[in-house]
Short mmCIF file of C-alpha atoms and ligand atoms in Angstrom, two decimals:
data_model
loop_
_atom_site.label_atom_id
_atom_site.label_comp_id
_atom_site.label_asym_id
_atom_site.label_seq_id
_atom_site.Cartn_x
_atom_site.Cartn_y
_atom_site.Cartn_z
CA MET A 1 -7.97 27.47 -6.60
CA SER A 2 -11.54 28.00 -7.02
CA GLY A 3 -13.13 28.41 -4.01
CA VAL A 4 -13.22 26.75 -0.29
CA ARG A 5 -16.54 23.93 -0.01
CA ARG A 6 -17.09 23.53 3.81
CA GLU A 7 -18.73 19.90 3.35
CA LEU A 8 -17.67 16.94 2.03
CA ARG A 9 -19.82 15.19 -0.50
CA PHE A 10 -20.08 11.41 -1.34
CA LEU A 11 -22.27 9.06 -2.53
CA LEU A 12 -23.49 6.47 0.32
CA ASN A 13 -24.46 3.22 -2.08
CA GLY A 14 -27.46 4.84 -4.05
CA GLU A 15 -27.49 8.29 -1.81
CA GLU A 16 -26.03 11.28 -1.81
CA VAL A 17 -24.45 12.31 1.67
CA ALA A 18 -23.33 16.14 2.52
CA LEU A 19 -21.04 16.21 5.89
CA ASP A 20 -20.34 19.38 7.29
CA ASP A 21 -18.81 18.04 10.25
CA ALA A 22 -16.36 14.77 9.65
CA GLY A 23 -13.46 15.08 11.93
CA ALA A 24 -9.66 14.30 10.47
CA GLY A 25 -10.02 11.13 12.57
CA ASP A 26 -13.68 10.07 11.49
CA SER A 27 -13.05 6.61 10.56
CA LEU A 28 -15.55 5.44 7.52
CA LEU A 29 -16.46 2.26 9.50
CA ASP A 30 -17.93 4.07 12.57
CA PHE A 31 -20.12 6.75 9.91
CA LEU A 32 -21.69 3.64 8.55
CA ARG A 33 -22.28 1.44 11.43
CA LEU A 34 -23.19 4.37 14.72
CA ARG A 35 -24.09 7.11 12.11
CA ARG A 36 -25.68 5.32 9.39
CA GLY A 37 -27.23 2.12 10.49
CA LEU A 38 -25.85 0.25 7.84
CA ARG A 39 -23.74 -2.69 10.51
CA GLY A 40 -23.23 -5.06 7.77
CA THR A 41 -19.44 -3.91 8.03
CA LYS A 42 -17.77 -5.27 10.57
CA GLU A 43 -15.80 -4.14 13.08
CA GLY A 44 -12.90 -7.29 13.84
CA CYS A 45 -9.41 -5.69 14.44
CA ALA A 46 -9.74 -1.75 13.96
CA GLU A 47 -6.60 -1.93 12.10
CA GLY A 48 -6.36 -3.01 8.60
CA ASP A 49 -5.81 -6.53 9.45
CA CYS A 50 -8.60 -8.60 8.87
CA GLY A 51 -10.88 -7.72 6.69
CA ALA A 52 -14.43 -7.52 8.53
CA CYS A 53 -14.97 -3.97 7.91
CA THR A 54 -13.87 -4.67 3.64
CA VAL A 55 -15.99 -1.71 1.57
CA LEU A 56 -15.67 -0.89 -1.76
CA VAL A 57 -14.62 2.53 -3.25
CA GLY A 58 -15.03 4.18 -6.14
CA ARG A 59 -12.92 7.00 -7.20
CA LEU A 60 -12.47 8.54 -10.96
CA ARG A 61 -9.69 8.11 -12.65
CA GLY A 62 -9.28 9.00 -15.80
CA GLY A 63 -13.43 9.19 -16.33
CA ASP A 64 -13.98 6.16 -15.42
CA VAL A 65 -15.14 4.96 -12.16
CA ARG A 66 -12.79 2.64 -10.54
CA TYR A 67 -13.76 1.09 -7.33
CA GLU A 68 -11.41 -0.61 -4.70
CA ALA A 69 -11.91 -3.20 -1.77
CA VAL A 70 -10.69 -1.11 1.26
CA ASN A 71 -10.39 -1.54 5.11
CA SER A 72 -13.01 1.00 6.26
CA CYS A 73 -11.67 0.77 9.55
CA ILE A 74 -8.55 2.90 9.06
CA ARG A 75 -10.05 4.38 5.83
CA LEU A 76 -11.01 8.31 7.28
CA LEU A 77 -14.01 10.38 6.38
CA PRO A 78 -12.46 13.39 5.26
CA SER A 79 -10.27 11.17 2.46
CA LEU A 80 -13.68 9.81 0.80
CA ASP A 81 -14.82 13.87 -0.97
CA GLY A 82 -15.99 12.57 -4.35
CA CYS A 83 -15.99 8.80 -3.97
CA HIS A 84 -18.70 6.39 -4.50
CA VAL A 85 -18.69 3.91 -0.93
CA VAL A 86 -20.64 0.52 -1.33
CA THR A 87 -21.26 -1.50 1.47
CA VAL A 88 -22.46 -5.40 1.43
CA GLU A 89 -26.10 -3.98 1.94
CA HIS A 90 -25.86 -2.83 -1.75
CA LEU A 91 -25.31 -6.33 -3.53
CA SER A 92 -28.05 -7.76 -4.82
CA GLY A 93 -28.47 -9.98 -7.92
CA ALA A 94 -30.15 -8.97 -11.29
CA ASP A 95 -33.03 -10.46 -10.06
CA GLY A 96 -33.10 -8.37 -7.01
CA GLY A 97 -32.14 -11.59 -5.08
CA LEU A 98 -28.58 -12.63 -3.87
CA HIS A 99 -25.49 -11.28 -5.99
CA PRO A 100 -23.78 -13.85 -7.59
CA VAL A 101 -21.05 -14.05 -5.13
CA GLN A 102 -23.64 -14.33 -2.28
CA GLN A 103 -25.15 -17.13 -3.67
CA ALA A 104 -21.89 -19.33 -4.69
CA MET A 105 -21.10 -18.88 -0.45
CA VAL A 106 -24.50 -19.96 0.64
CA ASP A 107 -23.69 -23.10 -2.00
CA CYS A 108 -20.72 -23.64 -1.63
CA HIS A 109 -20.99 -23.66 2.66
CA GLY A 110 -18.44 -20.69 2.83
CA SER A 111 -20.03 -19.08 5.86
CA GLN A 112 -20.30 -20.69 9.92
CA CYS A 113 -20.65 -18.16 12.48
CA GLY A 114 -20.62 -15.19 9.70
CA PHE A 115 -19.03 -12.25 11.20
CA CYS A 116 -16.19 -12.44 8.77
CA THR A 117 -18.43 -13.25 5.76
CA PRO A 118 -19.09 -9.64 4.27
CA GLY A 119 -15.74 -8.20 4.34
CA ILE A 120 -15.10 -11.76 2.32
CA VAL A 121 -18.40 -11.50 0.21
CA MET A 122 -17.35 -7.43 -0.42
CA VAL A 123 -13.42 -9.04 -1.66
CA LEU A 124 -14.67 -11.60 -3.92
CA TYR A 125 -17.24 -9.11 -4.77
CA ALA A 126 -14.00 -6.91 -5.63
CA LEU A 127 -12.57 -9.54 -7.50
CA TRP A 128 -15.43 -11.05 -9.52
CA LEU A 129 -15.50 -7.30 -10.93
CA GLU A 130 -12.70 -7.35 -11.86
CA ARG A 131 -12.44 -11.72 -12.84
CA PRO A 132 -15.61 -13.12 -13.16
CA ARG A 133 -13.31 -17.00 -13.49
CA PRO A 134 -10.32 -16.22 -11.49
CA SER A 135 -7.67 -18.80 -11.14
CA GLU A 136 -6.66 -19.89 -7.28
CA ALA A 137 -3.93 -17.88 -7.16
CA GLU A 138 -5.70 -15.21 -7.53
CA VAL A 139 -8.25 -15.87 -5.37
CA ARG A 140 -5.84 -16.69 -2.33
CA ARG A 141 -3.78 -13.39 -3.26
CA ALA A 142 -7.17 -11.03 -3.47
CA LEU A 143 -7.84 -12.65 -0.04
CA GLN A 144 -4.59 -11.89 2.10
CA GLY A 145 -6.31 -9.30 4.04
CA ASN A 146 -9.37 -11.35 5.22
CA LEU A 147 -9.07 -13.55 8.63
CA CYS A 148 -11.73 -16.13 9.00
CA ARG A 149 -11.62 -18.31 11.95
CA CYS A 150 -13.91 -20.59 11.65
CA THR A 151 -15.16 -21.55 8.12
CA GLY A 152 -12.02 -22.56 6.52
CA TYR A 153 -10.96 -21.80 3.44
CA ALA A 154 -11.50 -23.87 1.08
CA PRO A 155 -15.62 -23.35 0.83
CA ILE A 156 -14.72 -19.99 0.63
CA LEU A 157 -11.62 -20.81 -2.39
CA ARG A 158 -15.03 -22.87 -4.16
CA ALA A 159 -17.15 -20.25 -3.72
CA ALA A 160 -14.59 -17.27 -5.53
CA ALA A 161 -14.31 -20.10 -8.51
CA ILE A 162 -17.20 -20.42 -8.82
CA ALA A 163 -19.01 -17.15 -8.60
CA GLY A 164 -18.90 -16.45 -12.43
CA ASP A 165 -21.53 -19.53 -12.96
CA TYR A 166 -24.32 -17.37 -11.19
CA GLY A 167 -24.21 -14.63 -13.13
CA LEU A 168 -21.39 -12.07 -14.74
CA PRO A 169 -20.63 -8.80 -14.11
CA GLU A 170 -22.10 -7.18 -17.28
CA THR A 171 -25.43 -7.52 -15.69
CA ASP A 172 -24.22 -6.18 -12.04
CA LYS A 173 -25.59 -2.49 -11.06
CA LEU A 174 -22.23 -0.57 -10.44
CA VAL A 175 -21.09 -1.99 -13.82
CA ARG A 176 -24.14 -0.74 -15.62
CA GLY A 177 -24.50 2.62 -13.96
CA ARG A 178 -21.05 3.09 -14.05
CA GLU A 179 -21.63 6.54 -16.39
CA ALA A 180 -24.49 8.09 -14.20
CA VAL A 181 -22.45 7.26 -11.14
CA GLY A 182 -19.12 8.88 -12.92
CA ALA A 183 -21.27 11.90 -13.68
CA ARG A 184 -22.72 12.33 -9.96
CA LEU A 185 -19.21 12.10 -8.68
CA ALA A 186 -17.62 15.06 -11.46
CA ALA A 187 -20.30 17.15 -10.55
CA MET A 188 -19.77 16.77 -6.23
CA ALA A 189 -16.37 17.32 -6.06
CA ALA A 190 -16.67 20.37 -8.18
CA GLY A 191 -15.93 23.39 -6.24
CA GLY A 192 -11.79 23.39 -4.88
CA ARG A 193 -10.70 23.12 -1.65
CA VAL A 194 -12.63 21.31 1.02
CA GLU A 195 -12.32 22.48 4.53
CA LEU A 196 -13.95 21.48 7.46
CA ALA A 197 -14.03 21.40 11.31
CA GLY A 198 -12.96 25.48 11.23
CA GLY A 199 -10.46 24.59 8.94
CA ALA A 200 -8.69 21.54 11.17
CA VAL A 201 -9.50 19.45 7.72
CA ALA A 202 -8.41 20.36 4.73
CA VAL A 203 -9.03 18.48 1.12
CA PRO A 204 -6.60 20.36 -1.10
CA ALA A 205 -7.85 21.02 -4.94
CA ASP A 206 -5.10 19.88 -5.93
CA ALA A 207 -0.67 19.70 -5.59
CA ASP A 208 -0.90 23.65 -6.40
CA ASP A 209 -3.33 24.30 -3.36
CA LEU A 210 -1.54 21.76 -1.19
CA ALA A 211 1.40 23.31 -1.34
CA ALA A 212 -0.14 26.45 -0.02
CA VAL A 213 -2.13 24.68 2.57
CA LEU A 214 1.26 23.28 3.82
CA ALA A 215 2.34 26.84 3.39
CA SER A 216 -0.20 27.93 5.79
CA GLU A 217 0.27 24.78 8.01
CA PRO A 218 3.60 23.51 8.07
CA ALA A 219 2.46 21.19 11.21
CA ALA A 220 -0.61 19.67 9.31
CA THR A 221 -0.75 15.68 9.45
CA MET A 222 -0.47 14.62 5.84
CA VAL A 223 -2.81 11.96 5.11
CA ALA A 224 -2.55 9.71 1.89
CA GLY A 225 -4.23 6.07 2.48
CA SER A 226 -4.09 6.57 5.95
CA THR A 227 -2.54 2.90 6.78
CA ASP A 228 -0.53 4.19 8.76
CA VAL A 229 -2.20 7.29 10.32
CA GLY A 230 -6.08 5.41 10.41
CA VAL A 231 -3.43 2.91 12.82
CA TRP A 232 -2.16 5.66 14.87
CA VAL A 233 -5.92 7.10 15.60
CA ASN A 234 -7.60 4.09 16.37
CA LYS A 235 -4.88 2.34 18.37
CA ASP A 236 -2.73 4.90 20.11
CA LEU A 237 -6.12 7.55 19.89
CA ARG A 238 -4.07 10.02 18.52
CA ASP A 239 -5.51 13.34 17.35
CA ILE A 240 -4.12 13.93 13.96
CA ALA A 241 -5.96 18.05 13.46
CA PRO A 242 -4.89 19.48 11.45
CA ALA A 243 -4.67 17.50 9.17
CA VAL A 244 -4.51 18.02 5.24
CA PHE A 245 -5.89 15.07 3.14
CA ILE A 246 -3.62 13.79 -0.23
CA GLY A 247 -4.63 10.81 -1.35
CA HIS A 248 -6.95 12.00 -4.37
CA LEU A 249 -4.82 13.91 -5.67
CA ASP A 250 -4.18 12.54 -8.89
CA GLU A 251 -1.52 14.53 -10.06
CA LEU A 252 0.81 13.14 -7.53
CA GLY A 253 -0.03 9.68 -7.84
CA ARG A 254 1.38 9.73 -11.64
CA ILE A 255 3.47 6.93 -13.11
CA THR A 256 5.64 7.85 -15.68
CA GLU A 257 8.95 6.72 -17.58
CA LYS A 258 11.38 8.75 -19.20
CA ASP A 259 15.09 7.65 -20.33
CA GLY A 260 14.41 4.71 -18.50
CA VAL A 261 13.77 6.49 -15.03
CA ILE A 262 10.07 5.39 -13.95
CA GLU A 263 8.96 7.97 -11.67
CA ILE A 264 6.41 7.25 -9.44
CA GLY A 265 4.20 10.34 -7.97
CA ALA A 266 3.52 10.22 -4.13
CA THR A 267 0.47 8.85 -3.85
CA ALA A 268 0.70 6.29 -6.02
CA SER A 269 -0.81 2.77 -5.05
CA TYR A 270 0.99 -0.32 -4.06
CA SER A 271 -1.52 -2.09 -6.15
CA ASP A 272 -0.82 1.62 -8.49
CA ALA A 273 3.08 0.85 -9.27
CA GLU A 274 2.84 -2.40 -9.31
CA ALA A 275 2.28 -3.23 -12.84
CA ALA A 276 5.49 -0.39 -14.20
CA LEU A 277 7.31 -1.68 -11.18
CA THR A 278 7.29 -5.36 -11.20
CA GLU A 279 7.70 -5.51 -15.09
CA ALA A 280 10.60 -2.64 -15.31
CA VAL A 281 12.13 -4.83 -12.25
CA PRO A 282 12.53 -8.63 -12.42
CA GLY A 283 11.48 -11.04 -9.41
CA LEU A 284 9.89 -7.75 -7.31
CA ALA A 285 6.02 -9.17 -8.02
CA ASP A 286 6.96 -12.20 -5.43
CA TYR A 287 8.23 -9.21 -2.91
CA TRP A 288 5.03 -7.59 -4.28
CA SER A 289 2.57 -9.45 -2.87
CA ARG A 290 3.67 -10.27 0.48
CA ILE A 291 3.17 -6.11 1.30
CA GLY A 292 0.01 -6.18 3.36
CA GLY A 293 -3.18 -7.47 2.30
CA TRP A 294 -4.73 -6.25 -1.10
CA GLN A 295 -7.39 -3.79 0.71
CA ILE A 296 -3.73 -2.19 1.88
CA ARG A 297 -2.30 -2.41 -1.47
CA ASN A 298 -5.35 -0.54 -2.00
CA MET A 299 -4.96 1.89 -0.12
CA GLY A 300 -1.48 2.58 1.55
CA THR A 301 0.38 4.83 -0.93
CA VAL A 302 4.30 4.66 -2.05
CA GLY A 303 5.31 7.78 -0.70
CA GLY A 304 3.21 6.80 2.77
CA ASN A 305 5.77 4.10 2.85
CA ILE A 306 8.67 5.94 2.25
CA ALA A 307 7.88 9.28 4.91
CA ASN A 308 6.72 7.51 7.55
CA GLY A 309 9.82 6.93 7.76
CA SER A 310 9.07 3.18 9.52
CA PRO A 311 13.23 0.93 9.79
CA ILE A 312 10.88 -1.85 8.63
CA ALA A 313 8.95 -0.33 5.60
CA ASP A 314 8.77 -3.03 3.26
CA LEU A 315 10.02 -0.54 0.06
CA PRO A 316 12.66 1.77 1.11
CA PRO A 317 15.27 -1.12 1.17
CA VAL A 318 14.33 -2.53 -2.81
CA LEU A 319 14.58 0.93 -4.12
CA ILE A 320 17.44 1.76 -1.98
CA ALA A 321 19.16 -0.92 -3.94
CA LEU A 322 17.78 0.38 -7.03
CA GLY A 323 19.60 3.69 -6.92
CA ALA A 324 15.85 5.49 -6.22
CA GLU A 325 16.51 9.08 -5.76
CA LEU A 326 13.48 11.29 -3.63
CA VAL A 327 11.83 14.28 -4.96
CA LEU A 328 10.50 16.98 -2.32
CA ARG A 329 8.23 20.11 -2.46
CA LYS A 330 8.06 22.99 -0.68
CA GLY A 331 5.93 25.41 -1.70
CA LYS A 332 7.50 25.65 -6.16
CA THR A 333 10.76 24.41 -4.69
CA ARG A 334 11.88 21.27 -5.25
CA ARG A 335 15.00 18.92 -4.50
CA THR A 336 16.13 15.74 -4.78
CA MET A 337 18.26 13.29 -2.76
CA PRO A 338 19.43 9.75 -3.12
CA LEU A 339 16.22 7.78 -1.16
CA GLU A 340 18.40 6.62 1.75
CA ALA A 341 19.95 10.10 2.10
CA TYR A 342 16.15 11.09 3.36
CA PHE A 343 16.31 8.68 6.54
CA LEU A 344 18.36 10.32 9.05
CA ASP A 345 18.08 8.51 12.22
CA TYR A 346 15.29 6.59 14.35
CA GLY A 347 11.53 8.69 13.70
CA ARG A 348 13.95 11.74 11.50
CA GLN A 349 14.04 12.43 8.77
CA ASP A 350 15.37 14.76 6.22
CA LEU A 351 11.87 16.62 5.48
CA ALA A 352 11.05 20.15 6.62
CA PRO A 353 8.27 21.66 8.02
CA GLY A 354 5.47 22.19 5.09
CA GLU A 355 7.74 19.82 2.89
CA PHE A 356 6.01 16.97 1.32
CA VAL A 357 7.47 14.18 -0.51
CA GLU A 358 6.43 14.37 -4.35
CA ALA A 359 7.87 11.20 -6.07
CA VAL A 360 10.51 8.74 -6.56
CA ARG A 361 12.45 8.11 -9.36
CA VAL A 362 13.69 4.42 -9.97
CA PRO A 363 15.90 4.03 -12.59
CA ARG A 364 15.14 0.61 -14.66
CA PRO A 365 17.82 -1.83 -13.65
CA ALA A 366 20.26 -2.41 -16.47
CA ALA A 367 20.07 -5.94 -18.93
CA ASP A 368 22.97 -7.75 -16.49
CA ALA A 369 22.20 -6.33 -13.25
CA ARG A 370 21.47 -9.21 -10.85
CA LEU A 371 18.67 -8.89 -8.38
CA GLY A 372 17.15 -10.23 -5.14
CA PHE A 373 14.08 -8.99 -2.69
CA HIS A 374 13.43 -10.76 0.26
CA LYS A 375 10.91 -10.62 3.39
CA VAL A 376 11.29 -12.20 6.22
CA SER A 377 8.79 -12.16 8.87
CA LYS A 378 6.89 -14.66 11.07
CA ARG A 379 3.49 -14.95 8.26
CA ARG A 380 4.02 -15.48 4.68
CA ASP A 381 0.51 -12.78 3.98
CA GLU A 382 -0.36 -9.40 5.73
CA ASP A 383 2.63 -9.12 8.01
CA ILE A 384 5.37 -6.95 9.26
CA SER A 385 9.27 -7.12 8.44
CA SER A 386 11.65 -8.88 10.77
CA VAL A 387 14.01 -8.61 7.94
CA CYS A 388 13.87 -7.51 4.44
CA ALA A 389 16.42 -6.81 2.05
CA GLY A 390 16.90 -5.69 -1.46
CA PHE A 391 20.13 -6.64 -3.75
CA MET A 392 22.07 -4.96 -6.90
CA VAL A 393 25.21 -6.30 -8.12
CA ARG A 394 26.30 -5.34 -11.12
CA ILE A 395 29.55 -8.14 -12.63
CA ASP A 396 31.95 -7.36 -15.66
CA LYS A 397 33.91 -10.97 -16.88
CA GLY A 398 33.09 -12.20 -13.31
CA ARG A 399 34.95 -8.91 -11.72
CA ILE A 400 31.74 -7.03 -9.02
CA GLU A 401 31.72 -3.30 -10.69
CA ASP A 402 29.06 -2.39 -8.69
CA ALA A 403 26.76 -3.61 -5.50
CA ARG A 404 23.95 -1.90 -3.75
CA LEU A 405 23.10 -3.79 -0.86
CA ALA A 406 19.99 -2.49 1.45
CA PHE A 407 18.24 -4.02 4.71
CA GLY A 408 14.82 -2.71 6.90
CA GLY A 409 14.78 -3.94 10.19
CA MET A 410 18.44 -3.85 10.79
CA ALA A 411 18.81 -0.46 12.10
CA ALA A 412 16.49 2.43 13.20
CA THR A 413 16.46 3.41 9.65
CA PRO A 414 16.59 1.72 6.38
CA LYS A 415 20.21 1.65 5.33
CA ARG A 416 22.76 0.10 2.94
CA ALA A 417 25.44 -1.85 4.39
CA ALA A 418 28.44 0.07 3.39
CA GLY A 419 30.79 -2.27 4.51
CA ALA A 420 29.33 -5.22 2.71
CA GLU A 421 29.24 -3.40 -0.38
CA ALA A 422 33.15 -1.85 0.33
CA ALA A 423 33.57 -6.31 0.47
CA LEU A 424 32.45 -6.70 -2.95
CA VAL A 425 33.32 -4.38 -5.35
CA GLY A 426 36.76 -5.32 -7.30
CA ARG A 427 36.48 -8.54 -6.30
CA ASP A 428 35.60 -11.59 -8.31
CA TRP A 429 31.81 -12.60 -7.50
CA GLY A 430 32.27 -15.97 -5.91
CA GLU A 431 32.47 -17.59 -2.16
CA PRO A 432 35.36 -15.75 -0.75
CA ALA A 433 33.80 -12.10 -1.55
CA MET A 434 30.47 -13.36 -0.19
CA ASP A 435 32.30 -14.46 2.82
CA ALA A 436 33.95 -11.51 3.33
CA ALA A 437 30.75 -9.55 2.83
CA MET A 438 29.05 -11.52 5.17
CA GLN A 439 31.39 -11.01 7.91
CA ALA A 440 31.72 -6.94 7.29
CA LEU A 441 27.31 -7.06 7.94
CA GLU A 442 28.58 -7.99 11.51
CA ARG A 443 29.80 -4.50 11.69
CA ASP A 444 27.25 -2.41 8.92
CA PHE A 445 24.30 -3.51 11.56
CA THR A 446 24.12 -3.44 15.33
CA PRO A 447 20.07 -4.79 15.42
CA ILE A 448 18.16 -4.60 18.19
CA SER A 449 15.83 -7.48 19.85
CA ASP A 450 12.35 -6.78 20.22
CA TRP A 451 8.64 -8.72 19.97
CA ARG A 452 9.19 -9.79 16.47
CA ALA A 453 13.21 -10.95 16.45
CA SER A 454 16.42 -11.05 17.99
CA LYS A 455 18.91 -9.04 17.49
CA GLU A 456 20.63 -12.60 16.91
CA TYR A 457 18.45 -13.46 14.74
CA ARG A 458 18.23 -10.61 12.55
CA ALA A 459 21.82 -10.91 12.03
CA LEU A 460 21.54 -14.32 11.53
CA VAL A 461 19.09 -13.78 8.69
CA ALA A 462 20.80 -10.59 7.05
CA ARG A 463 24.06 -13.02 6.48
CA ASN A 464 21.89 -15.77 5.01
CA LEU A 465 20.04 -13.41 2.71
CA LEU A 466 23.45 -12.74 1.52
CA MET A 467 24.04 -15.93 1.13
CA ARG A 468 20.97 -17.29 -0.80
CA PHE A 469 21.48 -14.21 -2.83
CA TYR A 470 24.91 -15.32 -3.90
CA LEU A 471 23.55 -19.05 -4.14
CA GLY A 472 20.64 -18.40 -6.74
CA GLU A 473 18.36 -16.40 -5.77
CA ALA A 474 20.01 -13.41 -7.76
CA ARG A 475 18.14 -12.75 -11.25
CA THR A 476 19.20 -11.37 -14.65
CA GLY A 477 18.08 -7.63 -15.01
CA SER A 478 15.45 -6.85 -17.81
CA PRO A 479 17.06 -6.97 -21.55
C1 FAD B 1 -2.87 -4.19 8.47
C2 FAD B 1 -1.32 -3.51 7.51
C3 FAD B 1 -0.59 -3.97 6.80
C4 FAD B 1 0.49 -3.64 6.66
N1 FAD B 1 1.56 -4.33 6.16
C5 FAD B 1 2.26 -3.10 5.23
C6 FAD B 1 3.52 -4.28 4.96
O1 FAD B 1 3.61 -5.84 4.56
N2 FAD B 1 5.06 -3.44 4.64
C7 FAD B 1 4.91 -2.21 4.35
O2 FAD B 1 5.71 -1.08 4.53
N3 FAD B 1 4.05 -1.49 5.47
C8 FAD B 1 3.39 -1.68 5.59
N4 FAD B 1 2.24 -1.05 5.88
C9 FAD B 1 2.20 -0.36 6.53
C10 FAD B 1 1.62 0.73 5.73
O3 FAD B 1 0.66 0.22 4.38
C11 FAD B 1 2.83 1.79 4.80
O4 FAD B 1 3.19 2.07 5.97
C12 FAD B 1 1.93 2.91 3.59
O5 FAD B 1 2.44 2.66 2.88
C13 FAD B 1 1.55 4.17 4.18
O6 FAD B 1 1.49 4.41 3.15
P1 FAD B 1 0.08 5.83 3.43
O7 FAD B 1 -0.32 6.43 1.91
O8 FAD B 1 -1.25 4.30 4.12
O9 FAD B 1 0.68 6.32 4.51
P2 FAD B 1 -0.97 7.42 5.73
O10 FAD B 1 -1.19 7.06 6.68
O11 FAD B 1 -1.68 8.06 4.53
O12 FAD B 1 0.78 8.24 6.30
C14 FAD B 1 1.87 7.80 6.56
C15 FAD B 1 2.97 9.13 7.03
O13 FAD B 1 3.67 9.62 5.63
C16 FAD B 1 3.93 10.93 5.78
N5 FAD B 1 3.30 11.00 4.43
C17 FAD B 1 2.03 10.41 3.91
N6 FAD B 1 2.25 11.30 2.09
C18 FAD B 1 3.14 11.71 2.76
C19 FAD B 1 3.98 12.50 1.57
N7 FAD B 1 3.56 12.76 -0.04
N8 FAD B 1 4.76 13.64 1.40
C20 FAD B 1 5.08 13.96 3.11
N9 FAD B 1 4.84 12.84 3.75
C21 FAD B 1 3.24 11.80 3.78
C22 FAD B 1 1.83 10.90 6.88
O14 FAD B 1 2.08 12.29 6.81
C23 FAD B 1 2.32 10.22 7.99
O15 FAD B 1 3.21 10.45 8.78
C24 FAD B 1 0.67 -1.98 6.83
C25 FAD B 1 -0.44 -1.43 7.42
C26 FAD B 1 -1.38 -2.18 7.74
C27 FAD B 1 -2.44 -1.73 8.48
S1 FES B 2 -11.90 -4.30 11.38
FE1 FES B 2 -9.83 -4.94 10.90
S2 FES B 2 -9.52 -4.68 8.67
FE2 FES B 2 -11.12 -3.10 9.30
S1 FES B 3 -17.26 -17.72 9.35
FE1 FES B 3 -16.92 -17.16 11.15
S2 FES B 3 -15.03 -15.87 11.36
FE2 FES B 3 -15.22 -16.82 9.02
#
């Protein structure tokens, strides 16, 4: 570690900001609106659901500045050290007038009351930077995390489709200024660990420094993408100090593959992990697009989804079915375990004080593996699962050799269906085996009723998902 810096530094549109008074739970949205008067960014839900607060955050990744759409209401200030925050006020066209995306929205009548519009414009801007001429499917996916209550989406979809006719990214100031901004960000981020609020906020310099921070503050709240933590702060008014911010630690977010095992670093976001996992695991792409909206997928991390220990988190059932292994680290000591062993009970995980999730290792499924991934929720987009499931079955000459069936929403933790698995293994792949497994499922789980789903509904859905898997949803593994 090369010293401690006592101010946070980031670029806000064109201006350098240095803050020595950012608290652990201070949101970017409040900072923009209340301290900087940048009120183009709106507050709707304050929990990451509506997209009204969308801004772009650019960060140096592998020497280049990568901009992503994020929800500023749940993005916490200390996570922005060395970043470029871009708000709707920064947008302009090459001639200084409206930006192509804004002009397209005007011409297509994409706005009525206008409350959602800045957030929608920012998402469409992020999309236009990547794909100025997107397909309708790409636009719909980009807008999953943006609610518009009055315009209706058809004019917005039309605006997104034609924004590229009004100008291309080559002329955009973020694109033209990328190198210069990259140099400024690199200079700003220099200087080792950042500590604020008398040590109540730590932004470690690297993974070793994180281990050192946790050694001295083992009870500190770790904040990765803050898609859970930001909601606790805003909705439960939870004081998260002391907090240690880890989302910027690229060495903790690497995705590598060796000997058929894909290792995903804990701070890899859903968006980061998507390409590697959906390429290796057939059938996972549709499931992936059901996780949050685009902004949430850009922020939320694989490690956070696991570490949080939620019984309705979407990744654990999938990763457990694939036979994933979890890597935990404390100081310089690492230990590994099957992912399912990490979840001990509701709200209780096998994580010692000062220990953190370092990575998850996912074996590529065998070529003959049959795979199924399902999420059942009330809404298609941006909703929490009532039940989610991951299945992997291997069959040899018609006989079931191996079965891994994991569910979320059925118990106090993500959990394998041990009885149903046992009912399958050794039998012929056919309806009698499936019937036996469906009956065993009833003994495997005693789901609860809550406002999301009744226990009877959950039990029925779990059985039906298994039958659906058998009836044709099963896909063949990667060649
Ligand atoms: C609008 C919205 C939609 C969502 N949709 C979905 C969805 O569809 N499916 C789904 O599964 N989830 C969803 N979530 C929940 C959330 O996105 C995930 O749980 C996310 O993966 C958490 O990751 P994070 O990096 O944001 O975690 P954070 O909020 O930063 O942290 C979550 C918890 O994990 C701990 N933690 C984080 N990283 C580590 C680590 N490396 N080691 C040890 N502890 C760690 C933190 O201390 C904290 O207790 C949604 C959330 C929101 C706000
Ligand atoms: S205010 Fe709704 S997502 Fe931020
Ligand atoms: S224009 Fe009114 S909510 Fe979208």
